[in-house]
Short mmCIF file of C-alpha atoms and ligand atoms in Angstrom, two decimals:
data_model
loop_
_atom_site.label_atom_id
_atom_site.label_comp_id
_atom_site.label_asym_id
_atom_site.label_seq_id
_atom_site.Cartn_x
_atom_site.Cartn_y
_atom_site.Cartn_z
CA MET A 1 98.61 -48.37 -14.24
CA ARG A 2 96.38 -46.83 -11.56
CA LEU A 3 96.93 -44.03 -9.08
CA LEU A 4 95.89 -45.16 -5.62
CA ASP A 5 93.97 -42.99 -3.15
CA SER A 6 96.44 -40.69 -1.38
CA LYS A 7 94.40 -40.13 1.85
CA ASP A 8 95.97 -41.20 5.16
CA GLN A 9 99.02 -42.76 3.57
CA SER A 10 102.12 -43.82 5.38
CA GLU A 11 105.52 -43.81 3.71
CA THR A 12 105.25 -47.50 2.95
CA ASP A 13 101.71 -47.57 1.58
CA PRO A 14 101.55 -48.27 -2.15
CA ILE A 15 100.69 -45.10 -4.11
CA MET A 16 100.67 -46.39 -7.65
CA LYS A 17 100.98 -49.39 -9.90
CA ALA A 18 103.89 -49.70 -12.28
CA LYS A 19 105.24 -52.31 -14.70
CA THR A 20 108.43 -54.31 -14.41
CA ILE A 21 110.54 -55.16 -17.43
CA GLU A 22 108.96 -58.62 -17.37
CA ASP A 23 105.53 -56.94 -17.72
CA ARG A 24 104.44 -57.69 -14.13
CA GLU A 25 102.40 -55.13 -12.21
CA ILE A 26 103.96 -53.94 -8.95
CA ASP A 27 103.15 -51.38 -6.25
CA LEU A 28 105.33 -48.31 -5.90
CA LYS A 29 105.41 -46.80 -2.43
CA GLN A 30 105.74 -43.21 -1.25
CA ASP A 31 109.20 -43.76 0.26
CA ILE A 32 110.46 -45.19 -3.01
CA LEU A 33 109.08 -42.28 -4.98
CA ASN A 34 110.64 -39.87 -2.48
CA GLY A 35 113.94 -41.66 -3.06
CA LEU A 36 113.73 -40.93 -6.78
CA LYS A 37 112.85 -37.29 -6.16
CA MET A 38 115.91 -36.92 -3.94
CA ARG A 39 118.14 -38.36 -6.64
CA VAL A 40 117.15 -36.26 -9.64
CA LEU A 41 117.20 -32.52 -10.19
CA GLY A 42 114.45 -32.51 -12.84
CA LEU A 43 110.74 -32.83 -12.12
CA VAL A 44 109.24 -36.21 -11.25
CA LEU A 45 105.63 -36.29 -12.44
CA MET A 46 102.78 -38.62 -11.60
CA PRO A 47 99.41 -38.91 -13.39
CA GLY A 48 97.24 -35.93 -12.51
CA GLU A 49 100.17 -33.59 -11.90
CA VAL A 50 100.73 -30.51 -14.05
CA GLY A 51 102.94 -31.38 -17.01
CA TYR A 52 102.32 -35.12 -16.90
CA GLU A 53 99.83 -35.07 -19.81
CA GLU A 54 102.15 -32.96 -21.97
CA SER A 55 105.01 -35.39 -21.36
CA ARG A 56 103.10 -38.60 -21.82
CA THR A 57 101.33 -37.66 -25.07
CA VAL A 58 103.11 -38.16 -28.37
CA TRP A 59 102.65 -36.74 -31.86
CA ASN A 60 100.35 -39.52 -33.09
CA ALA A 61 96.96 -39.39 -31.33
CA MET A 62 96.42 -43.07 -32.18
CA ILE A 63 98.84 -43.77 -29.30
CA ASP A 64 97.38 -43.36 -25.82
CA ARG A 65 99.65 -44.87 -23.19
CA LYS A 66 100.17 -43.87 -19.58
CA PRO A 67 103.60 -44.23 -17.96
CA ALA A 68 103.56 -44.62 -14.17
CA LEU A 69 106.09 -41.83 -13.68
CA VAL A 70 107.84 -39.25 -15.81
CA VAL A 71 111.27 -37.80 -15.06
CA ARG A 72 111.93 -34.58 -16.96
CA CYS A 73 115.70 -34.96 -17.07
CA LEU A 74 117.87 -31.85 -16.76
CA GLY A 75 121.18 -33.50 -17.53
CA VAL A 76 123.29 -36.63 -17.73
CA ALA A 77 123.21 -37.02 -13.94
CA ASP A 78 119.40 -37.26 -14.00
CA VAL A 79 119.57 -39.90 -16.72
CA ILE A 80 122.09 -41.95 -14.74
CA ALA A 81 120.06 -41.65 -11.51
CA SER A 82 116.87 -42.68 -13.31
CA VAL A 83 118.48 -45.73 -14.90
CA GLN A 84 119.88 -46.74 -11.48
CA PHE A 85 116.44 -46.29 -9.93
CA ALA A 86 114.72 -48.29 -12.68
CA ARG A 87 117.28 -51.09 -12.29
CA GLU A 88 116.94 -51.20 -8.49
CA HIS A 89 113.15 -51.56 -8.77
CA ASN A 90 113.18 -53.57 -11.98
CA LEU A 91 110.99 -50.97 -13.69
CA LEU A 92 110.18 -50.82 -17.38
CA LEU A 93 111.91 -47.78 -18.89
CA CYS A 94 110.85 -45.71 -21.88
CA ILE A 95 112.66 -42.73 -23.40
CA LYS A 96 111.02 -39.79 -25.10
CA GLY A 97 113.00 -37.60 -27.49
CA GLY A 98 110.75 -35.50 -29.71
CA GLY A 99 107.85 -37.98 -29.30
CA HIS A 100 107.42 -38.07 -33.09
CA ASN A 101 107.74 -41.80 -33.63
CA ILE A 102 104.54 -42.87 -35.40
CA ALA A 103 104.43 -46.16 -33.49
CA GLY A 104 104.65 -44.28 -30.18
CA LEU A 105 107.85 -46.03 -29.13
CA ALA A 106 108.60 -43.16 -26.72
CA THR A 107 105.87 -44.17 -24.31
CA ALA A 108 104.68 -47.32 -22.53
CA ASP A 109 101.94 -48.12 -20.02
CA GLY A 110 103.21 -48.34 -16.45
CA ALA A 111 106.81 -47.44 -17.38
CA LEU A 112 109.23 -44.95 -15.93
CA MET A 113 109.48 -42.42 -18.78
CA LEU A 114 112.60 -40.32 -19.23
CA ASP A 115 111.42 -37.18 -20.98
CA MET A 116 114.51 -35.61 -22.56
CA SER A 117 112.77 -32.46 -23.81
CA LEU A 118 114.49 -30.11 -21.34
CA MET A 119 117.92 -31.13 -22.65
CA ARG A 120 117.99 -28.95 -25.76
CA GLY A 121 121.41 -27.29 -25.77
CA VAL A 122 123.51 -27.05 -28.96
CA TRP A 123 127.21 -26.10 -29.06
CA VAL A 124 128.83 -25.36 -32.41
CA ASP A 125 132.58 -25.65 -33.02
CA LYS A 126 132.87 -23.53 -36.14
CA LYS A 127 136.53 -24.36 -36.76
CA LYS A 128 136.14 -28.11 -36.49
CA ARG A 129 132.69 -27.96 -38.11
CA ILE A 130 131.10 -30.09 -35.41
CA ALA A 131 127.88 -29.47 -33.49
CA HIS A 132 127.27 -31.11 -30.13
CA ALA A 133 123.54 -31.36 -29.52
CA GLN A 134 121.78 -32.62 -26.40
CA ALA A 135 119.47 -35.52 -27.11
CA GLY A 136 116.23 -33.66 -26.35
CA CYS A 137 116.77 -31.25 -29.26
CA LEU A 138 114.25 -30.92 -32.04
CA LEU A 139 115.58 -30.47 -35.58
CA ALA A 140 114.77 -26.73 -35.38
CA ASP A 141 117.12 -26.32 -32.38
CA VAL A 142 120.12 -27.70 -34.24
CA ASP A 143 119.44 -25.88 -37.52
CA ARG A 144 118.93 -22.59 -35.73
CA GLU A 145 122.25 -22.74 -33.90
CA THR A 146 124.36 -24.14 -36.74
CA GLN A 147 122.95 -21.60 -39.21
CA VAL A 148 124.38 -18.78 -37.08
CA ASP A 149 127.67 -19.81 -38.73
CA GLY A 150 126.12 -20.71 -42.09
CA LEU A 151 126.50 -24.42 -41.32
CA ALA A 152 124.10 -27.38 -41.23
CA THR A 153 124.01 -31.13 -40.88
CA VAL A 154 121.67 -33.65 -42.53
CA LEU A 155 118.33 -33.62 -40.70
CA GLY A 156 114.70 -34.23 -41.73
CA PHE A 157 111.87 -32.29 -43.38
CA VAL A 158 109.78 -31.29 -40.33
CA SER A 159 111.43 -29.06 -37.75
CA GLN A 160 109.51 -30.38 -34.72
CA THR A 161 110.88 -33.94 -35.07
CA GLY A 162 113.32 -35.11 -32.36
CA ILE A 163 116.97 -35.47 -33.37
CA ALA A 164 117.52 -38.56 -31.22
CA GLY A 165 114.92 -40.90 -32.70
CA LEU A 166 115.60 -39.62 -36.21
CA THR A 167 119.36 -40.08 -35.93
CA LEU A 168 119.25 -43.45 -34.16
CA GLY A 169 117.04 -44.83 -36.95
CA GLY A 170 118.96 -43.36 -39.92
CA GLY A 171 117.57 -39.95 -40.90
CA PHE A 172 117.11 -38.28 -44.26
CA GLY A 173 116.14 -34.79 -45.43
CA TYR A 174 116.98 -31.84 -47.67
CA LEU A 175 120.75 -32.51 -47.53
CA THR A 176 120.82 -36.32 -47.80
CA ARG A 177 121.69 -36.33 -51.48
CA ARG A 178 124.92 -34.48 -50.69
CA TRP A 179 126.02 -36.12 -47.44
CA GLY A 180 124.09 -39.35 -46.86
CA TRP A 181 121.91 -40.58 -44.00
CA THR A 182 121.94 -38.35 -40.90
CA THR A 183 123.72 -41.15 -39.13
CA ASP A 184 126.53 -41.13 -41.74
CA ASN A 185 127.29 -37.66 -40.41
CA VAL A 186 127.50 -38.50 -36.72
CA VAL A 187 131.02 -38.58 -35.31
CA GLY A 188 130.26 -39.40 -31.70
CA MET A 189 127.54 -40.00 -29.13
CA ASP A 190 127.39 -39.86 -25.33
CA VAL A 191 125.43 -42.77 -23.96
CA VAL A 192 124.14 -43.86 -20.55
CA THR A 193 124.40 -47.63 -20.56
CA ALA A 194 122.20 -50.31 -18.98
CA ASP A 195 124.56 -50.41 -15.97
CA ALA A 196 124.12 -46.65 -15.57
CA ARG A 197 127.55 -45.53 -16.78
CA ILE A 198 128.16 -42.65 -19.17
CA VAL A 199 130.37 -43.64 -22.10
CA HIS A 200 131.43 -42.02 -25.35
CA ALA A 201 130.94 -43.93 -28.59
CA SER A 202 132.85 -43.08 -31.76
CA ASN A 203 135.07 -44.81 -34.30
CA ASP A 204 137.92 -44.65 -31.74
CA GLU A 205 136.04 -45.46 -28.53
CA ASN A 206 133.51 -48.26 -28.08
CA ALA A 207 133.37 -48.64 -31.85
CA ASP A 208 130.93 -51.58 -31.71
CA LEU A 209 128.44 -49.50 -29.73
CA PHE A 210 128.93 -46.58 -32.13
CA TRP A 211 128.21 -48.85 -35.08
CA GLY A 212 125.03 -50.20 -33.47
CA LEU A 213 123.68 -46.80 -32.51
CA ARG A 214 123.75 -45.62 -36.13
CA GLY A 215 120.55 -47.40 -37.16
CA GLY A 216 119.85 -49.77 -34.27
CA GLY A 217 117.69 -47.24 -32.41
CA GLY A 218 117.61 -46.87 -28.64
CA ASN A 219 118.48 -50.54 -28.09
CA PHE A 220 121.87 -50.02 -26.47
CA GLY A 221 121.48 -47.14 -24.08
CA ILE A 222 120.15 -43.65 -23.55
CA VAL A 223 121.88 -41.17 -25.78
CA THR A 224 122.45 -37.86 -24.01
CA GLY A 225 124.40 -35.99 -26.70
CA ILE A 226 125.21 -36.32 -30.40
CA ASP A 227 128.15 -34.84 -32.36
CA TYR A 228 127.30 -34.02 -35.98
CA LYS A 229 129.56 -33.08 -38.88
CA LEU A 230 128.62 -29.69 -40.33
CA TYR A 231 128.82 -28.30 -43.86
CA PRO A 232 128.43 -24.83 -45.34
CA VAL A 233 124.72 -24.45 -46.24
CA GLY A 234 122.74 -21.28 -46.83
CA PRO A 235 121.97 -19.16 -44.91
CA GLU A 236 119.77 -18.79 -48.00
CA VAL A 237 118.71 -21.65 -50.25
CA ILE A 238 116.23 -21.99 -53.08
CA GLY A 239 113.38 -23.83 -51.47
CA GLY A 240 109.63 -24.30 -51.45
CA ILE A 241 106.70 -25.78 -53.30
CA VAL A 242 105.00 -25.44 -56.69
CA ALA A 243 101.47 -26.90 -57.01
CA TRP A 244 99.12 -27.75 -59.86
CA PRO A 245 95.60 -29.26 -60.02
CA ALA A 246 95.69 -33.06 -59.75
CA SER A 247 94.50 -33.32 -63.37
CA GLU A 248 98.08 -32.33 -64.33
CA ALA A 249 99.58 -35.22 -62.34
CA PRO A 250 100.71 -37.43 -65.26
CA LYS A 251 102.66 -34.53 -66.82
CA VAL A 252 104.09 -33.32 -63.51
CA LEU A 253 105.18 -36.85 -62.70
CA GLU A 254 106.95 -37.12 -66.06
CA LEU A 255 108.73 -33.82 -65.30
CA TYR A 256 109.66 -35.09 -61.85
CA ARG A 257 111.14 -38.30 -63.21
CA LYS A 258 113.20 -36.39 -65.77
CA LEU A 259 114.43 -33.66 -63.40
CA ALA A 260 115.21 -36.08 -60.59
CA LYS A 261 117.33 -38.20 -62.91
CA GLU A 262 119.38 -35.16 -64.02
CA ALA A 263 119.47 -33.31 -60.71
CA PRO A 264 122.86 -32.46 -59.17
CA PRO A 265 123.27 -33.52 -55.51
CA GLU A 266 122.59 -29.94 -54.38
CA LEU A 267 119.01 -30.34 -55.61
CA THR A 268 116.51 -32.49 -53.70
CA LEU A 269 113.09 -33.05 -55.25
CA VAL A 270 109.97 -34.37 -53.55
CA PHE A 271 106.78 -35.23 -55.44
CA PHE A 272 103.47 -35.38 -53.62
CA MET A 273 99.72 -35.58 -54.14
CA ARG A 274 97.06 -34.67 -51.58
CA PRO A 275 93.98 -32.49 -51.09
CA ALA A 276 95.10 -28.83 -51.04
CA PRO A 277 95.56 -27.58 -47.46
CA PRO A 278 94.03 -24.18 -46.56
CA ALA A 279 97.39 -22.45 -47.08
CA PRO A 280 97.32 -18.72 -47.90
CA TRP A 281 99.46 -19.25 -51.03
CA LEU A 282 96.87 -21.59 -52.57
CA PRO A 283 93.63 -20.15 -54.05
CA LYS A 284 90.64 -20.53 -51.68
CA ASP A 285 88.54 -22.30 -54.29
CA MET A 286 91.20 -25.03 -54.48
CA HIS A 287 91.29 -25.75 -50.73
CA GLY A 288 90.34 -29.38 -50.16
CA LYS A 289 90.61 -30.21 -53.86
CA PRO A 290 93.23 -32.72 -55.07
CA ILE A 291 96.56 -31.25 -56.10
CA VAL A 292 99.92 -32.45 -57.33
CA ALA A 293 103.04 -30.66 -56.13
CA MET A 294 106.81 -30.60 -56.13
CA LEU A 295 108.86 -29.58 -53.10
CA ALA A 296 112.43 -28.58 -53.95
CA CYS A 297 115.54 -27.50 -52.12
CA TYR A 298 118.70 -26.31 -53.88
CA SER A 299 121.38 -25.92 -51.21
CA GLY A 300 124.32 -24.80 -53.38
CA ASP A 301 125.09 -21.63 -55.34
CA LEU A 302 121.89 -19.57 -55.56
CA VAL A 303 122.26 -18.51 -59.20
CA GLU A 304 122.78 -22.15 -60.23
CA GLY A 305 119.82 -23.04 -58.03
CA GLU A 306 117.53 -20.59 -59.77
CA LYS A 307 118.47 -22.19 -63.09
CA ALA A 308 117.94 -25.68 -61.68
CA VAL A 309 114.38 -24.99 -60.47
CA ALA A 310 113.34 -22.86 -63.48
CA PRO A 311 111.78 -25.85 -65.34
CA ILE A 312 109.53 -26.47 -62.32
CA LYS A 313 108.42 -22.87 -61.94
CA SER A 314 107.69 -22.45 -65.65
CA PHE A 315 105.85 -25.74 -66.04
CA GLY A 316 102.17 -25.50 -67.08
CA LYS A 317 99.91 -23.27 -65.04
CA PRO A 318 100.71 -23.65 -61.32
CA ILE A 319 97.96 -22.73 -58.85
CA GLY A 320 100.59 -21.75 -56.30
CA ASP A 321 104.34 -21.17 -56.27
CA VAL A 322 106.38 -20.53 -53.14
CA LEU A 323 109.64 -21.95 -54.52
CA VAL A 324 111.90 -18.97 -53.79
CA ARG A 325 115.15 -17.83 -52.20
CA ARG A 326 114.61 -18.12 -48.46
CA PRO A 327 116.60 -18.81 -45.29
CA TYR A 328 117.35 -22.51 -44.79
CA THR A 329 115.85 -22.28 -41.29
CA GLN A 330 112.61 -21.02 -42.85
CA LEU A 331 112.48 -23.87 -45.35
CA GLN A 332 112.83 -26.26 -42.40
CA LEU A 333 109.55 -24.89 -40.99
CA LEU A 334 107.59 -25.01 -44.24
CA LEU A 335 105.90 -28.39 -43.75
CA ASP A 336 105.38 -28.16 -39.97
CA GLY A 337 101.78 -26.93 -40.23
CA THR A 338 100.79 -29.99 -42.27
CA GLN A 339 101.92 -32.42 -39.53
CA PRO A 340 100.55 -31.15 -36.20
CA LYS A 341 100.79 -33.08 -32.93
CA GLY A 342 97.47 -34.63 -31.95
CA ARG A 343 96.08 -35.84 -35.28
CA ARG A 344 95.69 -39.52 -36.05
CA TYR A 345 98.38 -40.93 -38.36
CA TYR A 346 99.02 -44.21 -40.14
CA TRP A 347 101.82 -44.61 -42.65
CA LYS A 348 103.07 -47.26 -45.05
CA SER A 349 106.48 -46.88 -46.57
CA GLU A 350 108.99 -48.53 -48.90
CA TYR A 351 112.37 -47.77 -50.42
CA LEU A 352 112.49 -47.59 -54.22
CA SER A 353 115.49 -47.82 -56.53
CA SER A 354 113.76 -45.77 -59.27
CA ILE A 355 110.41 -44.21 -60.13
CA GLU A 356 109.01 -46.55 -62.73
CA GLN A 357 106.23 -45.31 -64.98
CA ALA A 358 103.86 -47.98 -63.64
CA LEU A 359 104.60 -46.99 -60.03
CA GLY A 360 103.84 -43.37 -60.92
CA GLU A 361 100.47 -44.42 -62.33
CA LYS A 362 99.66 -46.16 -59.06
CA VAL A 363 100.64 -43.09 -57.05
CA ILE A 364 98.12 -41.08 -59.08
CA GLU A 365 95.45 -43.80 -58.85
CA HIS A 366 95.66 -44.16 -55.06
CA SER A 367 95.96 -40.42 -54.42
CA ALA A 368 92.59 -40.06 -56.15
CA LYS A 369 91.11 -42.35 -53.47
CA ILE A 370 92.21 -40.17 -50.52
CA ARG A 371 89.20 -39.42 -48.29
CA SER A 372 90.83 -37.29 -45.61
CA PRO A 373 91.81 -33.62 -46.16
CA HIS A 374 95.22 -34.34 -44.59
CA SER A 375 96.44 -37.57 -46.24
CA ALA A 376 99.13 -37.65 -48.93
CA VAL A 377 101.26 -39.89 -51.12
CA ILE A 378 104.87 -38.71 -51.20
CA LEU A 379 108.03 -39.63 -53.13
CA PHE A 380 111.23 -38.36 -51.48
CA GLN A 381 114.40 -38.32 -53.54
CA ILE A 382 117.38 -39.48 -51.43
CA GLU A 383 119.85 -40.88 -53.97
CA GLY A 384 123.44 -39.69 -53.90
CA ALA A 385 125.98 -39.88 -51.09
CA LEU A 386 124.21 -42.64 -49.18
CA ASN A 387 124.53 -45.00 -52.14
CA GLU A 388 128.32 -44.62 -52.12
CA LEU A 389 129.06 -46.22 -48.74
CA ASN A 390 129.25 -49.95 -48.07
CA GLU A 391 126.13 -51.73 -46.84
CA ASP A 392 127.80 -52.56 -43.51
CA HIS A 393 129.04 -49.01 -42.86
CA SER A 394 126.22 -48.81 -40.28
CA PRO A 395 123.08 -50.83 -39.59
CA VAL A 396 120.87 -48.28 -41.35
CA GLY A 397 122.13 -49.94 -44.56
CA ASN A 398 119.74 -49.84 -47.54
CA ARG A 399 122.47 -48.39 -49.73
CA ASP A 400 120.41 -49.28 -52.81
CA ALA A 401 117.56 -46.94 -51.83
CA ARG A 402 117.15 -43.94 -54.14
CA TYR A 403 113.62 -42.80 -53.22
CA VAL A 404 111.32 -43.21 -50.24
CA LEU A 405 107.64 -43.85 -50.94
CA ASN A 406 105.43 -42.74 -48.07
CA ILE A 407 101.70 -43.35 -48.05
CA GLY A 408 100.69 -40.98 -45.30
CA GLY A 409 97.24 -41.40 -43.80
CA SER A 410 96.26 -38.51 -41.52
CA TRP A 411 92.83 -37.63 -40.12
CA ASP A 412 91.04 -36.17 -37.10
CA LYS A 413 88.36 -38.50 -35.79
CA ALA A 414 88.82 -41.89 -34.11
CA ASP A 415 85.68 -43.30 -35.70
CA GLU A 416 87.31 -42.86 -39.12
CA ASP A 417 90.37 -44.98 -38.25
CA SER A 418 89.46 -48.04 -40.27
CA GLU A 419 88.57 -46.09 -43.43
CA HIS A 420 91.91 -44.28 -43.64
CA ILE A 421 94.01 -47.22 -42.49
CA GLU A 422 92.38 -49.36 -45.17
CA TRP A 423 93.20 -46.73 -47.79
CA ALA A 424 96.88 -46.67 -46.77
CA ARG A 425 97.14 -50.46 -46.62
CA GLY A 426 95.41 -50.88 -49.99
CA ALA A 427 97.72 -48.40 -51.71
CA TRP A 428 100.75 -50.03 -50.08
CA THR A 429 99.76 -53.55 -51.13
CA ASP A 430 99.43 -52.35 -54.71
CA MET A 431 102.75 -50.46 -54.75
CA ARG A 432 104.84 -52.84 -52.67
CA PRO A 433 106.05 -54.83 -55.72
CA PHE A 434 108.12 -51.77 -56.72
CA SER A 435 110.06 -51.77 -53.43
CA THR A 436 113.76 -52.59 -53.13
CA GLY A 437 112.52 -54.93 -50.37
CA GLY A 438 113.77 -52.47 -47.78
CA THR A 439 111.82 -50.06 -45.62
CA TYR A 440 112.64 -47.17 -43.27
CA ILE A 441 112.58 -48.24 -39.64
CA ASN A 442 111.52 -44.79 -38.45
CA PHE A 443 108.36 -44.88 -40.59
CA LEU A 444 107.07 -48.25 -39.28
CA THR A 445 103.70 -48.16 -37.55
CA GLU A 446 102.64 -49.92 -34.35
CA ASP A 447 101.20 -52.95 -36.20
CA GLU A 448 104.37 -53.81 -38.15
CA GLY A 449 106.13 -56.92 -36.92
CA PRO A 450 109.55 -58.60 -37.01
CA GLU A 451 109.56 -59.19 -40.78
CA ARG A 452 109.36 -55.42 -41.31
CA ILE A 453 112.25 -54.85 -38.89
CA GLU A 454 114.16 -57.37 -40.95
CA ALA A 455 113.24 -55.45 -44.11
CA ALA A 456 114.58 -52.29 -42.48
CA LEU A 457 117.78 -53.63 -40.89
CA GLY A 458 118.44 -56.63 -43.14
CA ASN A 459 121.92 -58.07 -42.86
CA GLY A 460 122.80 -55.92 -39.89
CA LEU A 461 120.46 -57.75 -37.51
CA LYS A 462 122.90 -60.50 -36.50
CA GLN A 463 125.65 -58.05 -35.60
CA LEU A 464 123.15 -55.80 -33.82
CA ALA A 465 122.09 -58.73 -31.63
CA GLU A 466 125.75 -59.23 -30.68
CA VAL A 467 126.18 -55.56 -29.80
CA LYS A 468 122.97 -55.77 -27.77
CA ALA A 469 124.28 -58.83 -25.89
CA LYS A 470 127.41 -56.92 -24.92
CA TRP A 471 125.82 -53.57 -23.97
CA ASP A 472 122.34 -54.54 -22.76
CA PRO A 473 122.31 -58.30 -22.04
CA GLU A 474 119.18 -58.04 -19.86
CA ASN A 475 117.29 -56.05 -22.48
CA VAL A 476 116.66 -53.10 -20.19
CA PHE A 477 116.07 -50.90 -23.24
CA ARG A 478 113.14 -52.66 -24.88
CA THR A 479 110.56 -49.96 -25.68
CA ASN A 480 111.93 -49.60 -29.20
CA ARG A 481 112.25 -51.76 -32.33
CA ASN A 482 113.62 -54.35 -30.01
CA ILE A 483 116.66 -56.43 -30.87
CA LYS A 484 116.98 -59.44 -28.60
CA PRO A 485 120.47 -59.98 -27.19
CA VAL A 486 122.18 -63.08 -28.57
C1 FAD B 1 105.91 -35.29 -38.99
C2 FAD B 1 107.09 -36.19 -39.11
C3 FAD B 1 108.04 -35.95 -40.06
C4 FAD B 1 109.14 -36.78 -40.18
N1 FAD B 1 110.09 -36.50 -41.13
C5 FAD B 1 111.19 -37.27 -41.21
C6 FAD B 1 112.22 -36.95 -42.13
O1 FAD B 1 112.13 -36.00 -42.88
N2 FAD B 1 113.31 -37.73 -42.15
C7 FAD B 1 113.44 -38.80 -41.32
O2 FAD B 1 114.47 -39.46 -41.39
N3 FAD B 1 112.48 -39.14 -40.46
C8 FAD B 1 111.37 -38.39 -40.38
N4 FAD B 1 110.38 -38.72 -39.49
C9 FAD B 1 110.50 -39.95 -38.71
C10 FAD B 1 111.34 -39.71 -37.47
O3 FAD B 1 112.68 -39.95 -37.80
C11 FAD B 1 110.91 -40.68 -36.36
O4 FAD B 1 109.57 -40.44 -36.04
C12 FAD B 1 111.79 -40.55 -35.12
O5 FAD B 1 111.51 -41.64 -34.27
C13 FAD B 1 111.52 -39.27 -34.39
O6 FAD B 1 112.40 -39.09 -33.33
P1 FAD B 1 111.88 -38.58 -31.91
O7 FAD B 1 113.06 -38.33 -31.06
O8 FAD B 1 110.90 -37.49 -32.12
O9 FAD B 1 111.13 -39.91 -31.48
P2 FAD B 1 110.53 -40.45 -30.13
O10 FAD B 1 109.13 -40.81 -30.45
O11 FAD B 1 110.76 -39.55 -28.98
O12 FAD B 1 111.40 -41.76 -29.93
C14 FAD B 1 111.53 -42.74 -30.92
C15 FAD B 1 112.39 -43.89 -30.43
O13 FAD B 1 113.71 -43.41 -30.17
C16 FAD B 1 114.04 -43.66 -28.81
N5 FAD B 1 114.77 -42.54 -28.26
C17 FAD B 1 114.40 -41.25 -28.27
N6 FAD B 1 115.33 -40.51 -27.66
C18 FAD B 1 116.29 -41.36 -27.27
C19 FAD B 1 117.53 -41.20 -26.59
N7 FAD B 1 117.94 -40.01 -26.17
N8 FAD B 1 118.29 -42.28 -26.37
C20 FAD B 1 117.89 -43.52 -26.78
N9 FAD B 1 116.73 -43.73 -27.40
C21 FAD B 1 115.94 -42.65 -27.66
C22 FAD B 1 112.72 -43.82 -28.11
O14 FAD B 1 112.81 -44.55 -26.93
C23 FAD B 1 111.90 -44.53 -29.14
O15 FAD B 1 112.19 -45.90 -29.12
C24 FAD B 1 109.28 -37.90 -39.34
C25 FAD B 1 108.31 -38.15 -38.38
C26 FAD B 1 107.23 -37.31 -38.25
C27 FAD B 1 106.20 -37.61 -37.25
#
């Protein structure tokens, strides 16, 4: 994509190059661009214009793509007008929610990008316990509004993540053990389809589309709003982290395995190993040194919660302990600083059905080989409600998953890419035999191919291809984990 010289241009002179959905390069002319500007209320941005860089960049600095145009949508009408425009000119479309997808699926060279980040409204129906959230919301937006009424839905661990990508791919977090995947808690979605219509998808309306959206990603349309079931949570929970020196890892891992096995659904436990970040609650002389830690959230009765986390707090000699009563909205922010936009990231991930002793030993072994101050190996506990639904309840499936292993490479400099990627791949190769065979679609990196999509969506793929054929037969929505229409 290239911006052409704007001197002495007539309305019909080409002003920029863009890509078609067949990956051909075409010229876009001033009169065409003016046509788009007349049709949308939100800003239309070209390379070089204020705001373009902010829109086109995503969380992972490994991704550096340049859409031809960005529309910062202000509402459903802008989304419809943009889809119509893209269809009329056969333009490649990409859709950016929170921009957190590690593979950079929100952006594409030469595409027309719909940036949803100005659509961040949340409406809570306290009586019905439903929140309607616009698709540009970040997790923090939804938690903040629902917590006004002491309610919450199942969202993820980092508040700056987009709700749309997370929900469309499955979603898990502090409340998954009680209520399942995020997508198990969606009761409806508003969607702009490939033929630029707005439709509602739920169990009662367009049920096939609703099924596909709950794990099949952005393959079927552009989601403009999501309705979530809400549950009483907080406003205070017991949440936070306890950390020890990495030399204690074998004992802490043993404790983790025991506590996780006995934990009630209200308690979610996460085990991780990494170099200590320069956090004020960790002693300065430990910063950069390897640590082992447990992150916990007890979202039920606070007195019971204090009892449940007591064995963690009293274990050995922690070097830091911020596992306390705190607002749920504050817990949601706790990890944000460790995952800033603009670093380089490469992850490898698998679902596990248990934490075997031998797997634990490998976690410790590969954590000791971390060479970046930001990388980590993490075990998320997710078992509970999600295991109780049938595999075909939604395409997110993986109802045998009880833990998520994430080998999270994270570093600053481009010339270190190969070193940290090699570390993550090496650890993954060694730990992969412990996998259920399934993996989380939202954690797949740019270099993971069709066999990994199959590992993530498994048996659902055939039905997803049928839903795709009905709702997007020309594969207009292809900048995603693409499912070809059958
Ligand atoms: C720091 C960090 C922490 C994370 N923690 C968790 C976690 O705790 N739990 C969890 O489940 N996942 C987690 N994830 C993974 C997360 O679910 C994915 O990265 C997800 O894709 C993020 O959604 P997004 O809207 O920010 O993505 P984007 O990058 O904006 O988009 C991802 C995909 O979704 C599509 N899309 C976005 N919006 C729409 C829309 N409105 N309509 C149709 N398609 C759309 C995009 O086109 C793209 O294909 C985390 C990711 C990061 C980077």
